[in-house]
Short mmCIF file of C-alpha atoms in Angstrom, two decimals:
data_model
loop_
_atom_site.label_atom_id
_atom_site.label_comp_id
_atom_site.label_asym_id
_atom_site.label_seq_id
_atom_site.Cartn_x
_atom_site.Cartn_y
_atom_site.Cartn_z
CA UNK A 547 7.00 -89.56 57.60
CA UNK A 548 5.72 -87.59 54.59
CA UNK A 549 8.44 -85.95 52.51
CA UNK A 550 8.08 -82.15 52.66
CA UNK A 551 7.33 -80.32 49.44
CA UNK A 552 8.49 -76.80 48.70
CA UNK A 553 7.14 -73.72 46.94
CA UNK A 554 9.71 -71.19 45.76
CA UNK A 555 9.19 -67.52 45.01
CA UNK A 556 12.13 -65.43 43.84
CA UNK A 557 11.29 -61.80 43.13
CA UNK A 558 13.26 -58.70 42.27
CA UNK A 559 13.79 -57.66 45.87
CA UNK A 560 13.50 -60.86 47.91
CA UNK A 561 13.06 -64.62 47.84
CA UNK A 562 10.95 -66.89 50.01
CA UNK A 563 10.72 -70.65 50.65
CA UNK A 564 7.31 -72.17 51.31
CA UNK A 565 6.95 -75.68 52.67
CA UNK A 566 3.98 -78.07 52.72
CA UNK A 567 4.26 -80.42 55.65
CA UNK A 568 1.79 -82.27 57.86
CA UNK A 569 -1.15 -81.04 55.82
CA UNK A 570 -0.41 -77.31 55.90
CA UNK A 571 1.75 -74.70 54.16
CA UNK A 572 4.13 -72.34 55.89
CA UNK A 573 7.26 -70.27 55.20
CA UNK A 574 10.73 -71.32 56.32
CA UNK A 575 13.22 -69.05 58.03
CA UNK A 576 16.91 -69.21 57.20
CA UNK A 577 19.59 -70.07 59.77
CA UNK A 578 19.82 -66.35 60.58
CA UNK A 579 16.05 -66.12 61.13
CA UNK A 580 15.10 -64.46 57.83
CA UNK A 581 11.79 -65.50 56.29
CA UNK A 582 12.44 -63.09 53.41
CA UNK A 583 15.90 -63.37 51.89
CA UNK A 584 17.08 -60.28 49.97
CA UNK A 585 17.56 -61.07 46.26
CA UNK A 586 20.94 -59.36 46.18
CA UNK A 587 24.29 -60.73 44.97
CA UNK A 588 27.64 -59.03 45.50
CA UNK A 589 30.93 -60.02 43.85
CA UNK A 590 33.32 -58.64 46.44
CA UNK A 591 36.98 -59.43 47.15
CA UNK A 592 36.76 -62.52 44.95
CA UNK A 593 33.85 -63.78 47.00
CA UNK A 594 30.21 -64.31 46.04
CA UNK A 595 28.02 -62.82 48.77
CA UNK A 596 24.28 -63.47 48.65
CA UNK A 597 21.34 -62.19 50.68
CA UNK A 598 21.35 -59.79 53.62
CA UNK A 599 25.14 -59.56 53.79
CA UNK A 600 25.20 -58.39 50.16
CA UNK A 601 22.36 -55.91 50.71
CA UNK A 602 23.89 -54.35 53.81
CA UNK A 603 27.09 -53.56 51.87
CA UNK A 604 25.39 -51.85 48.94
CA UNK A 605 26.35 -48.34 50.00
CA UNK A 606 30.06 -49.22 49.86
CA UNK A 607 30.07 -51.85 47.12
CA UNK A 608 27.28 -50.75 44.77
CA UNK A 609 29.37 -51.17 41.61
CA UNK A 610 29.76 -54.91 42.23
CA UNK A 611 26.31 -55.53 43.72
CA UNK A 612 23.42 -56.87 41.63
CA UNK A 613 19.76 -56.20 42.44
CA UNK A 614 16.44 -56.63 40.58
CA UNK A 615 17.89 -59.53 38.61
CA UNK A 616 14.50 -61.15 37.91
CA UNK A 617 13.65 -58.32 35.50
CA UNK A 618 16.55 -59.33 33.26
CA UNK A 619 15.53 -63.00 33.31
CA UNK A 620 12.62 -62.04 31.05
CA UNK A 621 13.85 -62.62 27.49
CA UNK A 622 10.84 -60.75 26.11
CA UNK A 623 11.66 -57.60 28.07
CA UNK A 624 10.75 -54.36 26.31
CA UNK A 625 13.37 -51.82 25.32
CA UNK A 626 11.88 -49.28 27.73
CA UNK A 627 11.95 -51.69 30.66
CA UNK A 628 15.53 -52.69 29.85
CA UNK A 629 16.61 -49.04 29.65
CA UNK A 630 15.00 -48.34 33.03
CA UNK A 631 16.68 -51.41 34.56
CA UNK A 632 20.07 -50.24 33.29
CA UNK A 633 19.56 -46.71 34.65
CA UNK A 634 18.54 -47.97 38.12
CA UNK A 635 21.30 -50.55 38.50
CA UNK A 636 24.40 -49.71 40.54
CA UNK A 637 26.23 -52.53 38.75
CA UNK A 638 27.08 -52.03 35.07
CA UNK A 639 24.68 -53.79 32.68
CA UNK A 640 25.78 -54.30 29.08
CA UNK A 641 23.32 -55.34 26.31
CA UNK A 642 24.67 -57.84 23.76
CA UNK A 643 23.47 -60.12 20.96
CA UNK A 644 22.51 -62.84 23.46
CA UNK A 645 20.68 -60.52 25.84
CA UNK A 646 22.53 -58.70 28.61
CA UNK A 647 25.33 -59.30 31.09
CA UNK A 648 26.75 -57.63 34.18
CA UNK A 649 30.33 -56.45 34.44
CA UNK A 650 32.01 -57.05 37.81
CA UNK A 651 35.57 -57.13 39.10
CA UNK A 652 36.66 -60.72 39.69
CA UNK A 653 40.20 -61.98 40.35
CA UNK A 654 41.72 -58.65 39.39
CA UNK A 655 39.96 -58.19 36.05
CA UNK A 656 36.57 -57.25 34.59
CA UNK A 657 34.37 -60.32 34.32
CA UNK A 658 30.95 -60.99 32.79
CA UNK A 659 28.05 -62.48 34.73
CA UNK A 660 24.74 -63.36 33.10
CA UNK A 661 21.31 -62.98 34.76
CA UNK A 662 20.80 -66.76 34.82
CA UNK A 663 24.12 -67.23 36.67
CA UNK A 664 22.99 -64.69 39.25
CA UNK A 665 19.59 -66.37 39.50
CA UNK A 666 21.28 -69.71 40.21
CA UNK A 667 23.18 -68.14 43.12
CA UNK A 668 19.95 -66.75 44.55
CA UNK A 669 18.18 -70.10 44.21
CA UNK A 670 21.17 -71.76 45.90
CA UNK A 671 20.62 -69.48 48.89
CA UNK A 672 16.97 -70.50 49.00
CA UNK A 673 18.00 -74.14 48.62
CA UNK A 674 20.21 -73.82 51.72
CA UNK A 675 17.19 -72.63 53.70
CA UNK A 676 15.04 -75.49 52.38
CA UNK A 677 17.63 -78.23 52.92
CA UNK A 678 18.49 -77.07 56.44
CA UNK A 679 14.88 -77.75 57.45
CA UNK A 680 15.10 -81.45 56.57
CA UNK A 681 18.09 -82.73 58.56
CA UNK A 682 18.21 -85.72 56.20
CA UNK A 683 21.07 -84.85 53.88
CA UNK A 684 18.74 -84.67 50.87
CA UNK A 685 20.22 -82.52 48.10
CA UNK A 686 17.52 -82.66 45.40
CA UNK A 687 14.38 -81.04 46.75
CA UNK A 688 10.95 -81.23 45.03
CA UNK A 689 9.45 -77.79 44.50
CA UNK A 690 6.92 -75.78 42.54
CA UNK A 691 8.59 -72.71 41.01
CA UNK A 692 6.73 -69.45 40.43
CA UNK A 693 7.25 -67.00 37.56
CA UNK A 694 5.55 -63.74 36.48
CA UNK A 695 2.69 -63.88 33.98
CA UNK A 696 4.65 -61.80 31.45
CA UNK A 697 7.56 -64.28 31.22
CA UNK A 698 7.78 -66.01 27.84
CA UNK A 699 8.24 -69.77 27.49
CA UNK A 700 12.02 -69.49 27.00
CA UNK A 701 12.32 -67.35 30.14
CA UNK A 702 10.40 -69.92 32.16
CA UNK A 703 12.76 -72.64 30.99
CA UNK A 704 15.75 -70.54 32.09
CA UNK A 705 14.18 -70.06 35.50
CA UNK A 706 13.68 -73.83 35.83
CA UNK A 707 17.26 -74.47 34.71
CA UNK A 708 18.59 -72.03 37.32
CA UNK A 709 16.46 -73.60 40.06
CA UNK A 710 17.49 -77.15 39.17
CA UNK A 711 21.15 -76.15 38.97
CA UNK A 712 20.78 -74.93 42.56
CA UNK A 713 19.40 -78.30 43.69
CA UNK A 714 15.63 -78.11 43.27
CA UNK A 715 13.59 -80.61 41.30
CA UNK A 716 10.96 -78.53 39.50
CA UNK A 717 7.65 -80.35 39.90
CA UNK A 718 5.86 -77.60 38.03
CA UNK A 719 6.04 -73.94 37.04
CA UNK A 720 3.04 -71.77 37.88
CA UNK A 721 2.41 -68.05 37.54
CA UNK A 722 2.68 -65.86 40.62
CA UNK A 723 -0.93 -64.58 40.77
CA UNK A 724 -2.32 -68.13 40.57
CA UNK A 725 -0.14 -69.05 43.54
CA UNK A 726 -1.56 -66.04 45.39
CA UNK A 727 -5.11 -67.33 44.85
CA UNK A 728 -4.14 -70.84 45.97
CA UNK A 729 -2.61 -69.51 49.20
CA UNK A 730 -6.03 -68.16 50.19
CA UNK A 731 -7.96 -71.18 48.83
CA UNK A 732 -9.95 -69.01 46.43
CA UNK A 733 -12.50 -71.27 44.76
CA UNK A 734 -11.01 -74.39 46.37
CA UNK A 735 -13.32 -74.94 49.35
CA UNK A 736 -16.69 -74.66 47.59
CA UNK A 737 -16.31 -75.92 44.03
CA UNK A 738 -19.67 -74.38 43.14
CA UNK A 739 -18.35 -70.92 43.96
CA UNK A 740 -17.51 -68.79 40.94
CA UNK A 741 -16.74 -65.19 40.11
CA UNK A 742 -14.02 -62.69 39.24
CA UNK A 743 -10.93 -62.32 41.39
CA UNK A 744 -8.31 -59.58 41.12
CA UNK A 745 -4.75 -60.26 42.26
CA UNK A 746 -2.99 -56.99 43.09
CA UNK A 747 0.77 -57.31 43.53
CA UNK A 748 3.07 -54.43 44.41
CA UNK A 749 6.62 -55.75 44.45
CA UNK A 750 9.83 -53.98 45.28
CA UNK A 751 10.44 -52.92 41.67
CA UNK A 752 7.24 -53.57 39.70
CA UNK A 753 3.46 -53.86 39.88
CA UNK A 754 1.01 -56.38 38.42
CA UNK A 755 -2.77 -56.58 38.35
CA UNK A 756 -4.28 -59.85 37.16
CA UNK A 757 -7.98 -60.61 36.68
CA UNK A 758 -9.16 -64.23 36.94
CA UNK A 759 -12.45 -65.99 36.45
CA UNK A 760 -12.63 -68.84 38.97
CA UNK A 761 -15.10 -71.70 38.90
CA UNK A 762 -15.08 -75.46 39.62
CA UNK A 763 -11.77 -75.01 41.45
CA UNK A 764 -10.03 -73.75 38.31
CA UNK A 765 -8.64 -70.34 37.38
CA UNK A 766 -8.91 -68.73 33.98
CA UNK A 767 -6.62 -65.74 33.51
CA UNK A 768 -8.67 -63.01 31.83
CA UNK A 769 -6.16 -60.14 31.68
CA UNK A 770 -2.88 -58.95 33.18
CA UNK A 771 -1.45 -55.42 33.50
CA UNK A 772 2.30 -55.17 34.19
CA UNK A 773 3.94 -51.88 35.22
CA UNK A 774 7.74 -52.06 35.38
CA UNK A 775 8.26 -48.49 36.63
CA UNK A 776 6.01 -48.65 39.71
CA UNK A 777 6.90 -50.51 42.89
CA UNK A 778 7.76 -50.28 46.54
CA UNK A 779 10.93 -48.39 45.63
CA UNK A 780 8.75 -45.36 44.76
CA UNK A 781 7.57 -45.07 48.38
CA UNK A 782 11.13 -45.49 49.64
CA UNK A 783 12.42 -42.78 47.32
CA UNK A 784 9.71 -40.30 48.38
CA UNK A 785 10.63 -40.81 52.03
CA UNK A 786 14.35 -40.53 51.22
CA UNK A 787 13.75 -37.22 49.40
CA UNK A 788 11.90 -35.86 52.42
CA UNK A 789 14.69 -36.91 54.81
CA UNK A 790 17.35 -35.44 52.51
CA UNK A 791 15.48 -32.12 52.39
CA UNK A 792 15.06 -32.07 56.16
CA UNK A 793 18.76 -32.87 56.62
CA UNK A 794 19.76 -30.04 54.27
CA UNK A 795 17.54 -27.52 56.06
CA UNK A 796 19.12 -28.47 59.37
CA UNK A 797 22.81 -28.85 58.41
CA UNK A 798 23.09 -27.26 54.93
CA UNK A 799 24.62 -30.52 53.66
CA UNK A 800 23.32 -31.99 50.36
CA UNK A 801 22.92 -35.79 50.53
CA UNK A 802 22.11 -36.01 46.80
CA UNK A 803 25.65 -34.98 45.82
CA UNK A 804 27.01 -38.34 47.00
CA UNK A 805 25.76 -41.61 45.50
CA UNK A 806 27.06 -43.51 48.52
CA UNK A 807 25.26 -41.18 50.97
CA UNK A 808 22.01 -41.55 49.02
CA UNK A 809 22.37 -45.34 49.09
CA UNK A 810 22.76 -45.21 52.88
CA UNK A 811 19.76 -42.89 53.18
CA UNK A 812 17.54 -45.10 50.98
CA UNK A 813 18.48 -48.13 53.06
CA UNK A 814 17.42 -46.33 56.23
CA UNK A 815 14.26 -45.01 54.55
CA UNK A 816 13.28 -48.54 53.52
CA UNK A 817 13.56 -49.76 57.12
CA UNK A 818 11.56 -46.73 58.29
CA UNK A 819 8.86 -47.47 55.68
CA UNK A 820 8.46 -51.05 56.93
CA UNK A 821 8.20 -49.90 60.57
CA UNK A 822 5.49 -47.37 59.67
CA UNK A 823 3.35 -50.15 58.21
CA UNK A 824 2.69 -51.38 61.75
CA UNK A 825 3.68 -48.47 64.02
CA UNK A 826 2.51 -44.87 64.26
CA UNK A 827 6.05 -43.48 64.17
CA UNK A 828 9.60 -44.54 63.36
CA UNK A 829 13.02 -43.21 64.23
CA UNK A 830 15.34 -42.98 61.22
CA UNK A 831 19.07 -42.85 61.99
CA UNK A 832 22.10 -42.86 59.68
CA UNK A 833 25.54 -42.54 61.16
CA UNK A 834 27.93 -40.11 59.44
CA UNK A 835 25.67 -39.49 56.45
CA UNK A 836 27.65 -36.53 55.05
CA UNK A 837 30.96 -35.14 56.37
CA UNK A 838 30.65 -37.06 59.62
CA UNK A 839 27.24 -35.58 60.48
CA UNK A 840 24.57 -38.09 61.56
CA UNK A 841 20.98 -38.06 60.41
CA UNK A 842 18.45 -38.51 63.21
CA UNK A 843 14.77 -37.97 62.46
CA UNK A 844 11.41 -39.11 63.77
CA UNK A 845 8.83 -39.78 61.06
CA UNK A 846 5.14 -40.21 61.86
CA UNK A 847 2.81 -42.40 59.86
CA UNK A 848 0.65 -39.40 59.01
CA UNK A 849 3.69 -37.58 57.60
CA UNK A 850 4.64 -40.65 55.54
CA UNK A 851 1.08 -41.02 54.23
CA UNK A 852 1.00 -37.37 53.18
CA UNK A 853 4.27 -37.90 51.29
CA UNK A 854 3.01 -40.93 49.38
CA UNK A 855 -0.53 -39.58 48.90
CA UNK A 856 0.12 -38.32 45.33
CA UNK A 857 1.51 -41.76 44.41
CA UNK A 858 -1.56 -43.72 45.51
CA UNK A 859 -3.62 -42.73 42.46
CA UNK A 860 -0.75 -43.77 40.19
CA UNK A 861 -0.55 -47.15 41.97
CA UNK A 862 -4.28 -47.82 41.57
CA UNK A 863 -4.65 -46.78 37.93
CA UNK A 864 -3.55 -50.27 36.72
CA UNK A 865 -6.38 -51.80 38.79
CA UNK A 866 -8.92 -49.69 36.91
CA UNK A 867 -7.28 -50.55 33.58
CA UNK A 868 -7.26 -54.28 34.32
CA UNK A 869 -10.91 -54.34 35.33
CA UNK A 870 -11.89 -52.38 32.22
CA UNK A 871 -9.72 -54.63 30.04
CA UNK A 872 -11.55 -57.66 31.44
CA UNK A 873 -14.84 -56.13 30.30
CA UNK A 874 -16.27 -55.93 33.81
CA UNK A 875 -16.92 -53.29 36.48
CA UNK A 876 -15.65 -53.07 40.09
CA UNK A 877 -19.05 -54.37 41.24
CA UNK A 878 -18.41 -57.61 39.32
CA UNK A 879 -15.25 -58.33 41.35
CA UNK A 880 -15.98 -60.90 44.03
CA UNK A 881 -12.53 -61.18 45.62
CA UNK A 882 -9.35 -59.11 45.69
CA UNK A 883 -6.14 -60.81 46.83
CA UNK A 884 -3.08 -58.74 47.67
CA UNK A 885 0.59 -59.62 47.29
CA UNK A 886 3.85 -57.80 47.95
CA UNK A 887 5.31 -56.06 50.98
CA UNK A 888 3.95 -52.63 50.04
CA UNK A 889 0.42 -53.93 50.66
CA UNK A 890 1.20 -53.72 54.38
CA UNK A 891 0.93 -49.92 54.08
CA UNK A 892 -2.46 -48.96 55.62
CA UNK A 893 -3.01 -46.00 53.26
CA UNK A 894 -2.64 -48.23 50.19
CA UNK A 895 -4.84 -50.92 51.75
CA UNK A 896 -7.62 -48.43 52.43
CA UNK A 897 -7.47 -46.92 48.93
CA UNK A 898 -7.63 -50.37 47.32
CA UNK A 899 -10.58 -51.48 49.46
CA UNK A 900 -12.45 -48.28 48.54
CA UNK A 901 -12.07 -49.09 44.83
CA UNK A 902 -13.90 -52.41 45.15
CA UNK A 903 -16.29 -51.90 48.09
CA UNK A 904 -18.36 -54.99 47.30
CA UNK A 905 -15.39 -57.37 47.07
CA UNK A 906 -13.84 -59.47 49.79
CA UNK A 907 -10.21 -58.34 50.19
CA UNK A 908 -7.89 -61.17 51.24
CA UNK A 909 -4.36 -60.83 52.56
CA UNK A 910 -4.68 -57.70 54.71
CA UNK A 911 -4.81 -59.64 57.98
CA UNK A 912 -2.02 -61.39 59.88
CA UNK A 913 -2.82 -64.91 58.64
CA UNK A 914 -0.60 -64.81 55.52
CA UNK A 915 1.86 -61.98 54.99
CA UNK A 916 1.54 -60.31 51.55
CA UNK A 917 5.27 -60.71 50.90
CA UNK A 918 5.12 -64.46 51.66
CA UNK A 919 1.84 -65.34 49.97
CA UNK A 920 3.28 -66.47 46.61
CA UNK A 921 5.62 -68.98 48.25
CA UNK A 922 2.77 -70.30 50.41
CA UNK A 923 0.57 -70.77 47.35
CA UNK A 924 3.36 -72.55 45.47
CA UNK A 925 3.76 -74.93 48.43
CA UNK A 926 0.01 -75.63 48.33
CA UNK A 927 0.27 -76.41 44.62
CA UNK A 928 3.23 -78.70 45.33
CA UNK A 929 0.94 -80.75 47.57
CA UNK A 930 -1.43 -81.30 44.61
CA UNK A 931 1.13 -82.41 42.05
CA UNK A 932 2.15 -85.83 43.47
CA UNK A 933 -1.51 -86.82 43.86
CA UNK A 934 -1.95 -86.78 40.10
CA UNK A 935 -5.67 -86.00 40.59
CA UNK A 936 -6.93 -88.38 37.88
CA UNK A 937 -5.70 -90.20 34.84
CA UNK A 938 -7.19 -87.70 32.42
CA UNK A 939 -5.43 -84.74 34.07
CA UNK A 940 -2.01 -84.62 32.42
CA UNK A 941 -1.19 -81.06 33.41
CA UNK A 942 -2.50 -78.93 36.25
CA UNK A 943 -1.68 -75.83 34.24
CA UNK A 944 -0.82 -75.41 30.60
CA UNK A 945 -0.34 -72.92 27.80
CA UNK A 946 -3.59 -72.11 25.99
CA UNK A 947 -4.73 -70.25 22.89
CA UNK A 948 -5.42 -66.53 23.07
CA UNK A 949 -8.09 -64.47 21.32
CA UNK A 950 -6.73 -62.48 18.37
CA UNK A 951 -9.40 -59.72 18.38
CA UNK A 952 -11.91 -58.46 20.91
CA UNK A 953 -15.20 -60.37 21.05
CA UNK A 954 -18.37 -58.32 21.77
CA UNK A 955 -22.13 -58.54 21.56
CA UNK A 956 -24.79 -55.90 20.87
CA UNK A 957 -28.41 -55.94 21.98
CA UNK A 958 -30.82 -55.28 19.12
CA UNK A 959 -32.46 -51.95 19.74
CA UNK A 960 -29.56 -50.55 21.71
CA UNK A 961 -26.36 -48.80 20.56
CA UNK A 962 -24.03 -49.98 23.31
CA UNK A 963 -21.80 -53.04 23.04
CA UNK A 964 -20.74 -55.45 25.77
CA UNK A 965 -17.21 -56.87 25.75
CA UNK A 966 -17.07 -60.64 26.13
CA UNK A 967 -13.27 -60.91 25.96
CA UNK A 968 -10.45 -58.57 25.05
CA UNK A 969 -7.79 -59.37 22.46
CA UNK A 970 -5.01 -61.56 23.91
CA UNK A 971 -7.37 -62.99 26.51
CA UNK A 972 -6.58 -66.71 27.03
CA UNK A 973 -9.21 -69.36 26.30
CA UNK A 974 -11.14 -71.42 27.27
CA UNK A 975 -13.38 -69.06 29.25
CA UNK A 976 -16.92 -68.82 30.50
CA UNK A 977 -18.47 -65.44 31.25
CA UNK A 978 -21.93 -64.56 32.63
CA UNK A 979 -23.95 -61.39 31.92
CA UNK A 980 -27.31 -60.02 32.96
CA UNK A 981 -29.05 -58.23 30.08
CA UNK A 982 -32.27 -56.20 30.27
CA UNK A 983 -34.82 -56.60 27.46
CA UNK A 984 -35.19 -53.18 25.72
CA UNK A 985 -38.37 -51.11 26.06
CA UNK A 986 -41.06 -52.05 23.54
CA UNK A 987 -39.53 -55.47 22.80
CA UNK A 988 -40.87 -58.94 23.50
CA UNK A 989 -37.63 -60.72 22.73
CA UNK A 990 -33.93 -60.40 23.47
CA UNK A 991 -31.73 -60.65 20.36
CA UNK A 992 -27.95 -60.49 20.67
CA UNK A 993 -25.50 -60.14 17.78
CA UNK A 994 -21.98 -61.38 18.43
CA UNK A 995 -18.97 -59.95 16.57
CA UNK A 996 -15.21 -60.32 16.60
CA UNK A 997 -13.51 -57.32 15.09
CA UNK A 998 -15.55 -56.65 11.94
CA UNK A 999 -16.73 -60.28 11.56
CA UNK A 1000 -20.19 -61.40 12.67
CA UNK A 1001 -20.23 -64.66 14.62
CA UNK A 1002 -24.01 -65.02 14.59
CA UNK A 1003 -27.06 -64.24 16.72
CA UNK A 1004 -28.78 -65.63 19.80
CA UNK A 1005 -32.44 -64.84 20.50
CA UNK A 1006 -34.81 -65.55 23.40
CA UNK A 1007 -38.44 -64.94 22.40
CA UNK A 1008 -41.54 -64.35 24.49
CA UNK A 1009 -39.93 -62.32 27.27
CA UNK A 1010 -41.47 -59.00 28.37
CA UNK A 1011 -39.67 -55.66 28.11
CA UNK A 1012 -37.39 -54.66 31.01
CA UNK A 1013 -37.12 -58.22 32.29
CA UNK A 1014 -33.64 -59.52 33.16
CA UNK A 1015 -32.14 -62.35 31.14
CA UNK A 1016 -29.12 -64.36 32.20
CA UNK A 1017 -26.62 -64.69 29.36
CA UNK A 1018 -23.69 -67.08 29.55
CA UNK A 1019 -21.00 -67.09 26.84
CA UNK A 1020 -18.56 -69.98 26.65
CA UNK A 1021 -15.52 -69.95 24.35
CA UNK A 1022 -13.80 -73.29 23.98
CA UNK A 1023 -10.13 -74.19 23.68
CA UNK A 1024 -10.22 -74.07 19.87
CA UNK A 1025 -12.39 -70.94 19.66
CA UNK A 1026 -15.84 -72.53 19.48
CA UNK A 1027 -18.56 -70.24 20.89
CA UNK A 1028 -21.65 -71.37 22.81
CA UNK A 1029 -24.30 -68.93 24.13
CA UNK A 1030 -27.12 -69.63 26.60
CA UNK A 1031 -29.97 -67.17 27.32
CA UNK A 1032 -32.31 -67.88 30.25
CA UNK A 1033 -35.22 -66.11 31.96
CA UNK A 1034 -35.54 -67.93 35.28
CA UNK A 1035 -38.92 -66.41 36.19
CA UNK A 1036 -40.55 -67.61 32.96
CA UNK A 1037 -38.40 -70.75 32.85
CA UNK A 1038 -37.48 -69.96 29.26
CA UNK A 1039 -34.08 -70.99 27.95
CA UNK A 1040 -32.27 -71.21 24.60
CA UNK A 1041 -28.78 -72.37 23.64
CA UNK A 1042 -26.98 -71.48 20.41
CA UNK A 1043 -23.69 -72.49 18.80
CA UNK A 1044 -22.06 -69.60 16.89
CA UNK A 1045 -19.19 -69.48 14.44
CA UNK A 1046 -15.81 -70.05 16.00
CA UNK A 1047 -13.66 -67.04 16.82
CA UNK A 1048 -10.19 -66.41 15.41
CA UNK A 1049 -7.30 -67.31 17.71
#
């Protein structure tokens, strides 16, 4: 029997275990039936409680309960993101020379816990789910581990260390958006298929938009936009504010005056939000919310959508920024793949689809749940690793050079410039363009620049004005630039090597 391989995704709000077995990938449920395990740890009564049990006790034990730990695993975290993480945490977070630590009560005294220690506990919970599926007594389980794009190399190593301490054998570390593409076989079925794909992830505490160029079964990351202050919690908070206002109007009791009452209300609002993703209405009930008075309210989907309406624009702005940063337009996007539980919300789905009307949007149907897709993709990747592919393929993914300054080209006779690649874009890359020959010209001449430095020119002669010329720019691993211009109707073609870019 083939040994199962695992794909592990551990986010800020939940964790998930993917498994590749008998030629297909799926998601495992824990012994209690959970496919998504809350990424919550509580140090309570000298006991370490992990998962749903820890989450359900947050209202009472917030000071010793840790959430959104993945954010603090990023050693390159910005000061603003760290400050926001500290302000949102119910458990005390203390910055120090080595990073940060949590302060919890343990064995009668204040004790320090580091983010990597918490991460190990969360991975151990996921390991229990994985090992219980085997019934073989195996303790070291092969797995592909996923990490965010914005994690630095040191952070990735810490994630691997935490996973291996919990009992996983890390076959490979891949970024989360690549796993999302793999889950939907983007570019894997037809190796001649190529184009731009956008991965749109709305997690519980953050948002990411990543643009890829896919061709020949490979993915080239073009750009990534990370927003640490936007996530599913924003929708939950809007609904909680509405319920609190309704409760005050009815009973003249202010929920916001009690941190514990607000925690209970947010927990109920989160459940209500999930129900409204699939149902037209949801009943929200909280026993003894304030002074023994229960909250009981019916919320319709239309009411919820009107509440979150002003947020939708804010959630989609990073998509526009990412597409612009990639130097393309929405019409150039061939596929959009969604990730994260908030993408189950119909209003957000519809708004995203409207932004890229010509693209195929994957992940909105029931086949793969958006909050499980990263783990599924990691399991698919795990199935590739043992095969080794071929002797020349040492790594299936690797760190690459990045462009230091934006690379552009300008058409002679026109004032506008076309962006080939933005600064910080990873290489190698290959990017196609369609350029129209200017009026009154019988040739197409392009001048390529990086910053203020000219890289050279490429010219296709003997083509009539207004005809369309296919331009393909390839930038190699070391910065070498190759340009091809082709008019398919006239069967004219020219290839030019330019000066190498700065990396």
